[in-house]
PDB file of C-alpha atoms in Angstrom:
ATOM      1  CA  UNK A   1     -75.367 -48.853  17.963  1.00  0.00           C
ATOM      2  CA  UNK A   2     -74.817 -51.883  20.278  1.00  0.00           C
ATOM      3  CA  UNK A   3     -71.366 -52.346  21.363  1.00  0.00           C
ATOM      4  CA  UNK A   4     -70.209 -55.827  23.213  1.00  0.00           C
ATOM      5  CA  UNK A   5     -67.435 -54.880  25.695  1.00  0.00           C
ATOM      6  CA  UNK A   6     -65.075 -57.864  26.676  1.00  0.00           C
ATOM      7  CA  UNK A   7     -63.084 -58.509  29.815  1.00  0.00           C
ATOM      8  CA  UNK A   8     -61.190 -61.486  30.818  1.00  0.00           C
ATOM      9  CA  UNK A   9     -61.761 -60.624  34.610  1.00  0.00           C
ATOM     10  CA  UNK A  10     -63.178 -58.214  36.828  1.00  0.00           C
ATOM     11  CA  UNK A  11     -60.354 -56.831  39.032  1.00  0.00           C
ATOM     12  CA  UNK A  12     -59.745 -53.585  40.545  1.00  0.00           C
ATOM     13  CA  UNK A  13     -56.829 -52.980  38.263  1.00  0.00           C
ATOM     14  CA  UNK A  14     -56.984 -50.052  35.593  1.00  0.00           C
ATOM     15  CA  UNK A  15     -58.091 -52.207  32.595  1.00  0.00           C
ATOM     16  CA  UNK A  16     -61.536 -52.948  34.164  1.00  0.00           C
ATOM     17  CA  UNK A  17     -61.777 -49.204  35.643  1.00  0.00           C
ATOM     18  CA  UNK A  18     -61.054 -47.962  32.073  1.00  0.00           C
ATOM     19  CA  UNK A  19     -63.300 -50.684  30.436  1.00  0.00           C
ATOM     20  CA  UNK A  20     -66.096 -49.510  32.757  1.00  0.00           C
ATOM     21  CA  UNK A  21     -65.779 -45.798  31.687  1.00  0.00           C
ATOM     22  CA  UNK A  22     -65.633 -46.831  28.213  1.00  0.00           C
ATOM     23  CA  UNK A  23     -68.731 -48.674  28.215  1.00  0.00           C
ATOM     24  CA  UNK A  24     -70.523 -45.917  30.640  1.00  0.00           C
ATOM     25  CA  UNK A  25     -69.808 -42.987  28.603  1.00  0.00           C
ATOM     26  CA  UNK A  26     -70.526 -44.749  25.250  1.00  0.00           C
ATOM     27  CA  UNK A  27     -74.114 -44.551  26.599  1.00  0.00           C
ATOM     28  CA  UNK A  28     -73.955 -41.426  28.350  1.00  0.00           C
ATOM     29  CA  UNK A  29     -72.121 -39.129  25.736  1.00  0.00           C
ATOM     30  CA  UNK A  30     -72.362 -41.150  22.760  1.00  0.00           C
ATOM     31  CA  UNK A  31     -76.203 -42.499  22.964  1.00  0.00           C
ATOM     32  CA  UNK A  32     -74.773 -45.859  21.987  1.00  0.00           C
ATOM     33  CA  UNK A  33     -76.014 -49.160  23.911  1.00  0.00           C
ATOM     34  CA  UNK A  34     -73.247 -50.857  25.968  1.00  0.00           C
ATOM     35  CA  UNK A  35     -73.196 -54.642  27.300  1.00  0.00           C
ATOM     36  CA  UNK A  36     -70.702 -56.444  28.985  1.00  0.00           C
ATOM     37  CA  UNK A  37     -68.923 -60.149  28.420  1.00  0.00           C
ATOM     38  CA  UNK A  38     -66.886 -61.348  30.941  1.00  0.00           C
ATOM     39  CA  UNK A  39     -64.754 -64.963  31.138  1.00  0.00           C
ATOM     40  CA  UNK A  40     -66.411 -67.041  33.744  1.00  0.00           C
ATOM     41  CA  UNK A  41     -63.100 -68.609  34.392  1.00  0.00           C
ATOM     42  CA  UNK A  42     -60.564 -65.483  34.046  1.00  0.00           C
ATOM     43  CA  UNK A  43     -56.775 -65.602  34.667  1.00  0.00           C
ATOM     44  CA  UNK A  44     -57.851 -64.430  38.436  1.00  0.00           C
ATOM     45  CA  UNK A  45     -61.073 -64.598  40.508  1.00  0.00           C
ATOM     46  CA  UNK A  46     -63.225 -61.934  39.861  1.00  0.00           C
ATOM     47  CA  UNK A  47     -63.449 -59.188  42.490  1.00  0.00           C
ATOM     48  CA  UNK A  48     -66.806 -58.981  44.518  1.00  0.00           C
ATOM     49  CA  UNK A  49     -66.825 -55.286  44.743  1.00  0.00           C
ATOM     50  CA  UNK A  50     -66.056 -54.976  40.807  1.00  0.00           C
ATOM     51  CA  UNK A  51     -68.697 -57.842  39.876  1.00  0.00           C
ATOM     52  CA  UNK A  52     -71.367 -55.446  42.026  1.00  0.00           C
ATOM     53  CA  UNK A  53     -70.280 -52.446  40.469  1.00  0.00           C
ATOM     54  CA  UNK A  54     -70.499 -53.768  36.771  1.00  0.00           C
ATOM     55  CA  UNK A  55     -73.879 -55.670  37.472  1.00  0.00           C
ATOM     56  CA  UNK A  56     -75.422 -52.621  39.033  1.00  0.00           C
ATOM     57  CA  UNK A  57     -74.897 -50.546  35.984  1.00  0.00           C
ATOM     58  CA  UNK A  58     -74.752 -53.068  32.794  1.00  0.00           C
ATOM     59  CA  UNK A  59     -76.173 -56.457  31.370  1.00  0.00           C
ATOM     60  CA  UNK A  60     -73.029 -58.508  32.311  1.00  0.00           C
ATOM     61  CA  UNK A  61     -73.010 -61.802  30.517  1.00  0.00           C
ATOM     62  CA  UNK A  62     -70.611 -64.698  31.542  1.00  0.00           C
ATOM     63  CA  UNK A  63     -69.467 -67.155  28.956  1.00  0.00           C
ATOM     64  CA  UNK A  64     -67.305 -70.533  28.835  1.00  0.00           C
ATOM     65  CA  UNK A  65     -66.204 -71.197  25.262  1.00  0.00           C
ATOM     66  CA  UNK A  66     -65.461 -68.885  22.259  1.00  0.00           C
ATOM     67  CA  UNK A  67     -68.542 -70.413  20.544  1.00  0.00           C
ATOM     68  CA  UNK A  68     -70.790 -69.166  23.554  1.00  0.00           C
ATOM     69  CA  UNK A  69     -69.186 -65.628  23.185  1.00  0.00           C
ATOM     70  CA  UNK A  70     -69.988 -65.853  19.481  1.00  0.00           C
ATOM     71  CA  UNK A  71     -73.544 -66.766  19.923  1.00  0.00           C
ATOM     72  CA  UNK A  72     -74.075 -64.060  22.548  1.00  0.00           C
ATOM     73  CA  UNK A  73     -73.090 -61.325  20.160  1.00  0.00           C
ATOM     74  CA  UNK A  74     -75.528 -62.882  17.709  1.00  0.00           C
ATOM     75  CA  UNK A  75     -78.469 -63.041  19.959  1.00  0.00           C
ATOM     76  CA  UNK A  76     -77.967 -59.690  21.314  1.00  0.00           C
ATOM     77  CA  UNK A  77     -77.542 -58.283  17.727  1.00  0.00           C
ATOM     78  CA  UNK A  78     -74.280 -56.477  18.552  1.00  0.00           C
ATOM     79  CA  UNK A  79     -72.824 -54.159  16.028  1.00  0.00           C
ATOM     80  CA  UNK A  80     -69.326 -53.894  17.442  1.00  0.00           C
ATOM     81  CA  UNK A  81     -66.986 -56.431  19.839  1.00  0.00           C
ATOM     82  CA  UNK A  82     -64.450 -54.361  21.921  1.00  0.00           C
ATOM     83  CA  UNK A  83     -61.654 -56.069  23.632  1.00  0.00           C
ATOM     84  CA  UNK A  84     -59.420 -54.332  25.769  1.00  0.00           C
ATOM     85  CA  UNK A  85     -56.463 -56.812  25.788  1.00  0.00           C
ATOM     86  CA  UNK A  86     -52.558 -57.003  25.751  1.00  0.00           C
ATOM     87  CA  UNK A  87     -52.624 -56.816  22.031  1.00  0.00           C
ATOM     88  CA  UNK A  88     -51.244 -60.149  20.853  1.00  0.00           C
ATOM     89  CA  UNK A  89     -53.760 -62.025  18.683  1.00  0.00           C
ATOM     90  CA  UNK A  90     -55.249 -64.660  21.022  1.00  0.00           C
ATOM     91  CA  UNK A  91     -57.681 -65.544  18.632  1.00  0.00           C
ATOM     92  CA  UNK A  92     -60.503 -63.499  20.569  1.00  0.00           C
ATOM     93  CA  UNK A  93     -62.315 -62.388  17.182  1.00  0.00           C
ATOM     94  CA  UNK A  94     -66.082 -62.858  16.321  1.00  0.00           C
ATOM     95  CA  UNK A  95     -67.631 -63.370  12.820  1.00  0.00           C
ATOM     96  CA  UNK A  96     -69.647 -61.091  11.147  1.00  0.00           C
ATOM     97  CA  UNK A  97     -69.052 -58.239  13.512  1.00  0.00           C
ATOM     98  CA  UNK A  98     -66.806 -55.200  13.428  1.00  0.00           C
ATOM     99  CA  UNK A  99     -63.732 -56.498  16.178  1.00  0.00           C
ATOM    100  CA  UNK A 100     -62.226 -53.543  17.775  1.00  0.00           C
ATOM    101  CA  UNK A 101     -59.067 -54.565  19.331  1.00  0.00           C
ATOM    102  CA  UNK A 102     -57.389 -52.009  22.364  1.00  0.00           C
ATOM    103  CA  UNK A 103     -53.847 -52.860  22.776  1.00  0.00           C
ATOM    104  CA  UNK A 104     -52.753 -52.511  26.220  1.00  0.00           C
ATOM    105  CA  UNK A 105     -48.965 -53.520  26.288  1.00  0.00           C
ATOM    106  CA  UNK A 106     -45.789 -53.264  23.868  1.00  0.00           C
ATOM    107  CA  UNK A 107     -47.099 -55.665  21.254  1.00  0.00           C
ATOM    108  CA  UNK A 108     -47.484 -55.042  17.521  1.00  0.00           C
ATOM    109  CA  UNK A 109     -49.797 -57.882  16.114  1.00  0.00           C
ATOM    110  CA  UNK A 110     -52.678 -56.223  14.252  1.00  0.00           C
ATOM    111  CA  UNK A 111     -55.932 -57.991  14.036  1.00  0.00           C
ATOM    112  CA  UNK A 112     -59.615 -57.473  13.872  1.00  0.00           C
ATOM    113  CA  UNK A 113     -61.092 -54.686  11.772  1.00  0.00           C
ATOM    114  CA  UNK A 114     -59.872 -51.828  14.076  1.00  0.00           C
ATOM    115  CA  UNK A 115     -56.312 -51.819  16.314  1.00  0.00           C
ATOM    116  CA  UNK A 116     -55.630 -49.604  18.638  1.00  0.00           C
ATOM    117  CA  UNK A 117     -53.319 -48.555  21.448  1.00  0.00           C
ATOM    118  CA  UNK A 118     -54.303 -47.108  24.705  1.00  0.00           C
ATOM    119  CA  UNK A 119     -51.896 -44.288  24.390  1.00  0.00           C
ATOM    120  CA  UNK A 120     -50.134 -41.997  22.019  1.00  0.00           C
ATOM    121  CA  UNK A 121     -46.561 -43.104  23.801  1.00  0.00           C
ATOM    122  CA  UNK A 122     -47.626 -46.813  22.942  1.00  0.00           C
ATOM    123  CA  UNK A 123     -48.382 -46.004  19.238  1.00  0.00           C
ATOM    124  CA  UNK A 124     -45.276 -43.861  18.852  1.00  0.00           C
ATOM    125  CA  UNK A 125     -42.908 -46.285  20.572  1.00  0.00           C
ATOM    126  CA  UNK A 126     -44.175 -49.140  18.447  1.00  0.00           C
ATOM    127  CA  UNK A 127     -45.168 -47.738  14.993  1.00  0.00           C
ATOM    128  CA  UNK A 128     -44.185 -44.171  15.008  1.00  0.00           C
ATOM    129  CA  UNK A 129     -47.736 -42.759  15.046  1.00  0.00           C
ATOM    130  CA  UNK A 130     -48.852 -45.160  12.424  1.00  0.00           C
ATOM    131  CA  UNK A 131     -51.372 -47.141  14.445  1.00  0.00           C
ATOM    132  CA  UNK A 132     -54.161 -44.917  15.869  1.00  0.00           C
ATOM    133  CA  UNK A 133     -54.705 -44.453  19.896  1.00  0.00           C
ATOM    134  CA  UNK A 134     -57.514 -44.199  22.183  1.00  0.00           C
ATOM    135  CA  UNK A 135     -56.513 -43.246  25.553  1.00  0.00           C
ATOM    136  CA  UNK A 136     -58.171 -43.809  28.992  1.00  0.00           C
ATOM    137  CA  UNK A 137     -60.773 -41.535  30.753  1.00  0.00           C
ATOM    138  CA  UNK A 138     -58.897 -40.212  33.904  1.00  0.00           C
ATOM    139  CA  UNK A 139     -62.166 -38.829  35.813  1.00  0.00           C
ATOM    140  CA  UNK A 140     -63.488 -39.011  39.287  1.00  0.00           C
ATOM    141  CA  UNK A 141     -66.031 -37.214  41.204  1.00  0.00           C
ATOM    142  CA  UNK A 142     -65.218 -34.254  43.134  1.00  0.00           C
ATOM    143  CA  UNK A 143     -66.307 -35.209  46.541  1.00  0.00           C
ATOM    144  CA  UNK A 144     -65.868 -33.244  49.928  1.00  0.00           C
ATOM    145  CA  UNK A 145     -63.576 -34.186  52.780  1.00  0.00           C
ATOM    146  CA  UNK A 146     -60.720 -36.840  53.041  1.00  0.00           C
ATOM    147  CA  UNK A 147     -59.960 -39.947  55.223  1.00  0.00           C
ATOM    148  CA  UNK A 148     -57.530 -38.093  57.512  1.00  0.00           C
ATOM    149  CA  UNK A 149     -59.636 -38.282  60.617  1.00  0.00           C
ATOM    150  CA  UNK A 150     -60.924 -41.811  59.958  1.00  0.00           C
ATOM    151  CA  UNK A 151     -57.315 -43.093  59.766  1.00  0.00           C
ATOM    152  CA  UNK A 152     -56.123 -41.018  62.632  1.00  0.00           C
ATOM    153  CA  UNK A 153     -53.491 -38.863  60.501  1.00  0.00           C
ATOM    154  CA  UNK A 154     -52.973 -35.258  61.626  1.00  0.00           C
ATOM    155  CA  UNK A 155     -53.931 -32.692  59.292  1.00  0.00           C
ATOM    156  CA  UNK A 156     -50.299 -31.080  59.206  1.00  0.00           C
ATOM    157  CA  UNK A 157     -48.822 -34.562  58.392  1.00  0.00           C
ATOM    158  CA  UNK A 158     -47.362 -35.034  54.846  1.00  0.00           C
ATOM    159  CA  UNK A 159     -48.982 -38.400  53.183  1.00  0.00           C
ATOM    160  CA  UNK A 160     -47.618 -40.021  50.108  1.00  0.00           C
ATOM    161  CA  UNK A 161     -50.205 -42.219  48.899  1.00  0.00           C
ATOM    162  CA  UNK A 162     -50.592 -45.292  46.303  1.00  0.00           C
ATOM    163  CA  UNK A 163     -53.013 -47.463  44.922  1.00  0.00           C
ATOM    164  CA  UNK A 164     -52.885 -49.753  41.654  1.00  0.00           C
ATOM    165  CA  UNK A 165     -52.166 -53.438  41.099  1.00  0.00           C
ATOM    166  CA  UNK A 166     -51.708 -55.601  44.188  1.00  0.00           C
ATOM    167  CA  UNK A 167     -48.120 -56.623  43.146  1.00  0.00           C
ATOM    168  CA  UNK A 168     -47.175 -53.566  41.051  1.00  0.00           C
ATOM    169  CA  UNK A 169     -45.546 -51.662  43.845  1.00  0.00           C
ATOM    170  CA  UNK A 170     -42.695 -53.291  43.281  1.00  0.00           C
ATOM    171  CA  UNK A 171     -39.432 -51.398  42.952  1.00  0.00           C
ATOM    172  CA  UNK A 172     -37.087 -52.817  46.192  1.00  0.00           C
ATOM    173  CA  UNK A 173     -35.157 -49.916  46.923  1.00  0.00           C
ATOM    174  CA  UNK A 174     -38.599 -48.056  47.226  1.00  0.00           C
ATOM    175  CA  UNK A 175     -39.813 -50.394  49.815  1.00  0.00           C
ATOM    176  CA  UNK A 176     -36.627 -50.594  51.754  1.00  0.00           C
ATOM    177  CA  UNK A 177     -36.711 -46.759  51.905  1.00  0.00           C
ATOM    178  CA  UNK A 178     -40.694 -46.095  52.925  1.00  0.00           C
ATOM    179  CA  UNK A 179     -39.753 -47.973  56.343  1.00  0.00           C
ATOM    180  CA  UNK A 180     -36.464 -45.876  56.633  1.00  0.00           C
ATOM    181  CA  UNK A 181     -38.096 -42.471  56.121  1.00  0.00           C
ATOM    182  CA  UNK A 182     -41.146 -43.665  58.083  1.00  0.00           C
ATOM    183  CA  UNK A 183     -39.240 -44.456  61.095  1.00  0.00           C
ATOM    184  CA  UNK A 184     -37.039 -40.988  60.988  1.00  0.00           C
ATOM    185  CA  UNK A 185     -40.112 -38.975  60.513  1.00  0.00           C
ATOM    186  CA  UNK A 186     -43.101 -39.466  62.570  1.00  0.00           C
ATOM    187  CA  UNK A 187     -44.753 -36.713  60.663  1.00  0.00           C
ATOM    188  CA  UNK A 188     -44.639 -38.383  57.427  1.00  0.00           C
ATOM    189  CA  UNK A 189     -47.130 -41.116  56.624  1.00  0.00           C
ATOM    190  CA  UNK A 190     -47.257 -43.523  53.789  1.00  0.00           C
ATOM    191  CA  UNK A 191     -50.778 -44.635  52.501  1.00  0.00           C
ATOM    192  CA  UNK A 192     -51.327 -47.737  50.670  1.00  0.00           C
ATOM    193  CA  UNK A 193     -54.233 -49.200  48.825  1.00  0.00           C
ATOM    194  CA  UNK A 194     -54.601 -52.531  47.400  1.00  0.00           C
ATOM    195  CA  UNK A 195     -50.929 -52.734  47.585  1.00  0.00           C
ATOM    196  CA  UNK A 196     -48.916 -55.879  49.050  1.00  0.00           C
ATOM    197  CA  UNK A 197     -48.115 -55.542  52.638  1.00  0.00           C
ATOM    198  CA  UNK A 198     -44.278 -55.336  52.485  1.00  0.00           C
ATOM    199  CA  UNK A 199     -43.863 -56.046  56.337  1.00  0.00           C
ATOM    200  CA  UNK A 200     -43.666 -52.787  58.038  1.00  0.00           C
ATOM    201  CA  UNK A 201     -45.326 -52.282  61.347  1.00  0.00           C
ATOM    202  CA  UNK A 202     -45.123 -48.378  61.792  1.00  0.00           C
ATOM    203  CA  UNK A 203     -47.991 -46.666  62.679  1.00  0.00           C
ATOM    204  CA  UNK A 204     -47.488 -44.076  60.262  1.00  0.00           C
ATOM    205  CA  UNK A 205     -47.515 -46.890  57.165  1.00  0.00           C
ATOM    206  CA  UNK A 206     -51.135 -47.736  56.576  1.00  0.00           C
ATOM    207  CA  UNK A 207     -52.380 -50.641  54.293  1.00  0.00           C
ATOM    208  CA  UNK A 208     -55.983 -50.618  53.008  1.00  0.00           C
ATOM    209  CA  UNK A 209     -58.202 -52.892  51.313  1.00  0.00           C
ATOM    210  CA  UNK A 210     -58.784 -52.333  47.590  1.00  0.00           C
ATOM    211  CA  UNK A 211     -61.923 -50.185  46.676  1.00  0.00           C
ATOM    212  CA  UNK A 212     -64.122 -49.671  43.554  1.00  0.00           C
ATOM    213  CA  UNK A 213     -66.200 -47.181  44.920  1.00  0.00           C
ATOM    214  CA  UNK A 214     -65.331 -43.890  43.259  1.00  0.00           C
ATOM    215  CA  UNK A 215     -66.013 -41.401  46.069  1.00  0.00           C
ATOM    216  CA  UNK A 216     -63.799 -43.441  48.336  1.00  0.00           C
ATOM    217  CA  UNK A 217     -60.799 -43.150  45.801  1.00  0.00           C
ATOM    218  CA  UNK A 218     -61.465 -39.545  45.642  1.00  0.00           C
ATOM    219  CA  UNK A 219     -61.283 -39.241  49.246  1.00  0.00           C
ATOM    220  CA  UNK A 220     -58.315 -41.309  49.219  1.00  0.00           C
ATOM    221  CA  UNK A 221     -56.416 -39.054  46.895  1.00  0.00           C
ATOM    222  CA  UNK A 222     -57.593 -35.965  48.865  1.00  0.00           C
ATOM    223  CA  UNK A 223     -55.765 -37.522  51.946  1.00  0.00           C
ATOM    224  CA  UNK A 224     -52.448 -37.539  50.247  1.00  0.00           C
ATOM    225  CA  UNK A 225     -50.128 -34.597  49.299  1.00  0.00           C
ATOM    226  CA  UNK A 226     -48.572 -36.713  46.628  1.00  0.00           C
ATOM    227  CA  UNK A 227     -48.513 -40.138  44.991  1.00  0.00           C
ATOM    228  CA  UNK A 228     -45.786 -42.114  45.531  1.00  0.00           C
ATOM    229  CA  UNK A 229     -45.523 -44.539  42.324  1.00  0.00           C
ATOM    230  CA  UNK A 230     -42.586 -47.289  42.070  1.00  0.00           C
ATOM    231  CA  UNK A 231     -43.456 -50.027  39.360  1.00  0.00           C
ATOM    232  CA  UNK A 232     -40.379 -51.478  37.376  1.00  0.00           C
ATOM    233  CA  UNK A 233     -42.036 -51.986  34.289  1.00  0.00           C
ATOM    234  CA  UNK A 234     -43.679 -48.486  34.085  1.00  0.00           C
ATOM    235  CA  UNK A 235     -46.936 -47.589  32.454  1.00  0.00           C
ATOM    236  CA  UNK A 236     -48.361 -47.756  29.378  1.00  0.00           C
ATOM    237  CA  UNK A 237     -50.698 -45.472  30.105  1.00  0.00           C
ATOM    238  CA  UNK A 238     -51.080 -45.226  33.608  1.00  0.00           C
ATOM    239  CA  UNK A 239     -54.449 -44.606  35.105  1.00  0.00           C
ATOM    240  CA  UNK A 240     -53.682 -44.395  39.073  1.00  0.00           C
ATOM    241  CA  UNK A 241     -51.007 -41.212  38.281  1.00  0.00           C
ATOM    242  CA  UNK A 242     -53.562 -39.414  35.998  1.00  0.00           C
ATOM    243  CA  UNK A 243     -56.463 -39.522  38.939  1.00  0.00           C
ATOM    244  CA  UNK A 244     -53.964 -38.114  41.173  1.00  0.00           C
ATOM    245  CA  UNK A 245     -52.845 -35.575  38.441  1.00  0.00           C
ATOM    246  CA  UNK A 246     -56.374 -34.451  38.062  1.00  0.00           C
ATOM    247  CA  UNK A 247     -56.707 -33.760  41.695  1.00  0.00           C
ATOM    248  CA  UNK A 248     -53.440 -31.573  41.571  1.00  0.00           C
ATOM    249  CA  UNK A 249     -51.129 -33.744  43.602  1.00  0.00           C
ATOM    250  CA  UNK A 250     -47.800 -34.380  42.263  1.00  0.00           C
ATOM    251  CA  UNK A 251     -46.912 -37.823  41.088  1.00  0.00           C
ATOM    252  CA  UNK A 252     -43.253 -39.100  42.295  1.00  0.00           C
ATOM    253  CA  UNK A 253     -42.161 -42.020  40.035  1.00  0.00           C
ATOM    254  CA  UNK A 254     -39.033 -43.593  38.960  1.00  0.00           C
ATOM    255  CA  UNK A 255     -37.366 -42.553  35.644  1.00  0.00           C
ATOM    256  CA  UNK A 256     -34.141 -44.682  35.714  1.00  0.00           C
ATOM    257  CA  UNK A 257     -33.041 -46.488  32.508  1.00  0.00           C
ATOM    258  CA  UNK A 258     -34.759 -49.618  33.701  1.00  0.00           C
ATOM    259  CA  UNK A 259     -38.274 -48.276  33.266  1.00  0.00           C
ATOM    260  CA  UNK A 260     -39.521 -49.798  29.890  1.00  0.00           C
ATOM    261  CA  UNK A 261     -43.089 -48.357  29.614  1.00  0.00           C
ATOM    262  CA  UNK A 262     -42.713 -44.610  29.903  1.00  0.00           C
ATOM    263  CA  UNK A 263     -46.340 -43.012  29.159  1.00  0.00           C
ATOM    264  CA  UNK A 264     -46.859 -41.737  32.415  1.00  0.00           C
ATOM    265  CA  UNK A 265     -43.564 -39.992  32.258  1.00  0.00           C
ATOM    266  CA  UNK A 266     -44.247 -38.615  28.666  1.00  0.00           C
ATOM    267  CA  UNK A 267     -47.454 -37.050  30.048  1.00  0.00           C
ATOM    268  CA  UNK A 268     -46.335 -35.649  33.377  1.00  0.00           C
ATOM    269  CA  UNK A 269     -43.326 -33.701  31.924  1.00  0.00           C
ATOM    270  CA  UNK A 270     -42.218 -30.981  34.117  1.00  0.00           C
ATOM    271  CA  UNK A 271     -45.332 -31.827  36.429  1.00  0.00           C
ATOM    272  CA  UNK A 272     -43.762 -34.991  37.576  1.00  0.00           C
ATOM    273  CA  UNK A 273     -41.325 -35.232  40.237  1.00  0.00           C
ATOM    274  CA  UNK A 274     -38.519 -38.159  39.283  1.00  0.00           C
ATOM    275  CA  UNK A 275     -35.771 -40.137  41.228  1.00  0.00           C
ATOM    276  CA  UNK A 276     -33.501 -42.616  39.706  1.00  0.00           C
ATOM    277  CA  UNK A 277     -32.221 -44.282  42.706  1.00  0.00           C
ATOM    278  CA  UNK A 278     -32.504 -44.619  46.545  1.00  0.00           C
ATOM    279  CA  UNK A 279     -30.664 -41.805  47.180  1.00  0.00           C
ATOM    280  CA  UNK A 280     -32.626 -39.166  45.046  1.00  0.00           C
ATOM    281  CA  UNK A 281     -35.931 -40.554  46.327  1.00  0.00           C
ATOM    282  CA  UNK A 282     -34.757 -40.361  49.896  1.00  0.00           C
ATOM    283  CA  UNK A 283     -33.822 -36.565  49.008  1.00  0.00           C
ATOM    284  CA  UNK A 284     -37.757 -35.935  47.500  1.00  0.00           C
ATOM    285  CA  UNK A 285     -39.348 -37.867  50.583  1.00  0.00           C
ATOM    286  CA  UNK A 286     -37.383 -36.488  53.418  1.00  0.00           C
ATOM    287  CA  UNK A 287     -37.503 -32.943  51.695  1.00  0.00           C
ATOM    288  CA  UNK A 288     -41.066 -32.382  50.227  1.00  0.00           C
ATOM    289  CA  UNK A 289     -42.696 -29.273  50.606  1.00  0.00           C
ATOM    290  CA  UNK A 290     -46.582 -28.926  49.849  1.00  0.00           C
ATOM    291  CA  UNK A 291     -47.414 -26.712  47.012  1.00  0.00           C
ATOM    292  CA  UNK A 292     -51.014 -26.897  46.618  1.00  0.00           C
ATOM    293  CA  UNK A 293     -51.252 -23.351  45.003  1.00  0.00           C
ATOM    294  CA  UNK A 294     -49.001 -25.138  41.932  1.00  0.00           C
ATOM    295  CA  UNK A 295     -50.425 -26.903  38.858  1.00  0.00           C
ATOM    296  CA  UNK A 296     -49.481 -30.336  39.156  1.00  0.00           C
ATOM    297  CA  UNK A 297     -52.548 -31.447  36.871  1.00  0.00           C
ATOM    298  CA  UNK A 298     -51.373 -32.852  33.437  1.00  0.00           C
ATOM    299  CA  UNK A 299     -54.233 -35.109  32.745  1.00  0.00           C
ATOM    300  CA  UNK A 300     -57.857 -33.011  32.720  1.00  0.00           C
ATOM    301  CA  UNK A 301     -57.767 -31.474  29.299  1.00  0.00           C
ATOM    302  CA  UNK A 302     -56.705 -34.425  27.253  1.00  0.00           C
ATOM    303  CA  UNK A 303     -58.100 -36.927  29.266  1.00  0.00           C
ATOM    304  CA  UNK A 304     -61.687 -35.838  29.868  1.00  0.00           C
ATOM    305  CA  UNK A 305     -64.854 -38.001  29.119  1.00  0.00           C
ATOM    306  CA  UNK A 306     -65.866 -35.780  26.540  1.00  0.00           C
ATOM    307  CA  UNK A 307     -62.074 -35.923  25.188  1.00  0.00           C
ATOM    308  CA  UNK A 308     -61.354 -39.503  24.670  1.00  0.00           C
ATOM    309  CA  UNK A 309     -65.005 -40.474  23.539  1.00  0.00           C
ATOM    310  CA  UNK A 310     -64.646 -38.311  20.489  1.00  0.00           C
ATOM    311  CA  UNK A 311     -61.662 -39.952  19.806  1.00  0.00           C
ATOM    312  CA  UNK A 312     -63.295 -43.301  20.720  1.00  0.00           C
ATOM    313  CA  UNK A 313     -66.001 -42.862  18.405  1.00  0.00           C
ATOM    314  CA  UNK A 314     -63.555 -41.859  15.531  1.00  0.00           C
ATOM    315  CA  UNK A 315     -61.546 -44.503  15.952  1.00  0.00           C
ATOM    316  CA  UNK A 316     -63.709 -47.516  16.775  1.00  0.00           C
ATOM    317  CA  UNK A 317     -67.042 -46.740  15.763  1.00  0.00           C
ATOM    318  CA  UNK A 318     -66.795 -44.332  12.536  1.00  0.00           C
ATOM    319  CA  UNK A 319     -63.489 -45.609  10.687  1.00  0.00           C
TER     320      UNK A 319
END
């Protein structure tokens, strides 16, 4: 069984993290073959670290036109074409092959032989559970150490961290509050990776370049005492929230009425720390107490490689 996995771009975003994991564990756990097809001119430039990561692990093919992609599937004798995308029918379907569409956003536009969502929340919200779902895998290596010494962060400091899409830390009052809390509390640090620098010059607000290396991401999380999440759109899955959670770090996230995509809130449940406005978040950050003995993990059991790939097999391969 050979699966051709498709992506429009190779970025640091969760979509490519998820695609890599599906392709990797398709081989490691399901014992199938995975190859990767990438649109040469994607919506954004391919990130060199992600290009390197994929090319070291898989055969990666670049294409320009749909006929080229169709010919690739034919030449490689692929059995399944898998596309992780918005969910709209963009015409990306290959004849003579099983097309599996994995929808990321709030769309209902079934096409291909299999159409599934990336979260139970999406499936329930859009179709009342009628359309199947296959969630993302939440998994990082359990490495020793953290980045505190490297970044000159005291061991007794409280660290709130975040990584994700460059522009998706985008709730304005949260950005304002970060500067205010950091200025008042030199023992509170804010650590941002692959995040647009929103102008702070304080020593306890640190911005780092994006990274694709899993050990580094794990050390980043272990540097933090909690995740600070602030995405106006919310999350249709929320991979970074899950990655912090499996390391037993509480996730601080907004549950105001304007948050449209609420999968992460649904999964975190009572293990999340929630704010709806400036004052509520200021109270959480200023009065945060480290509780590493508490169970903050809402993801390990349901979103492990074995659990997810069993669902992947049932939905995309067997049905």
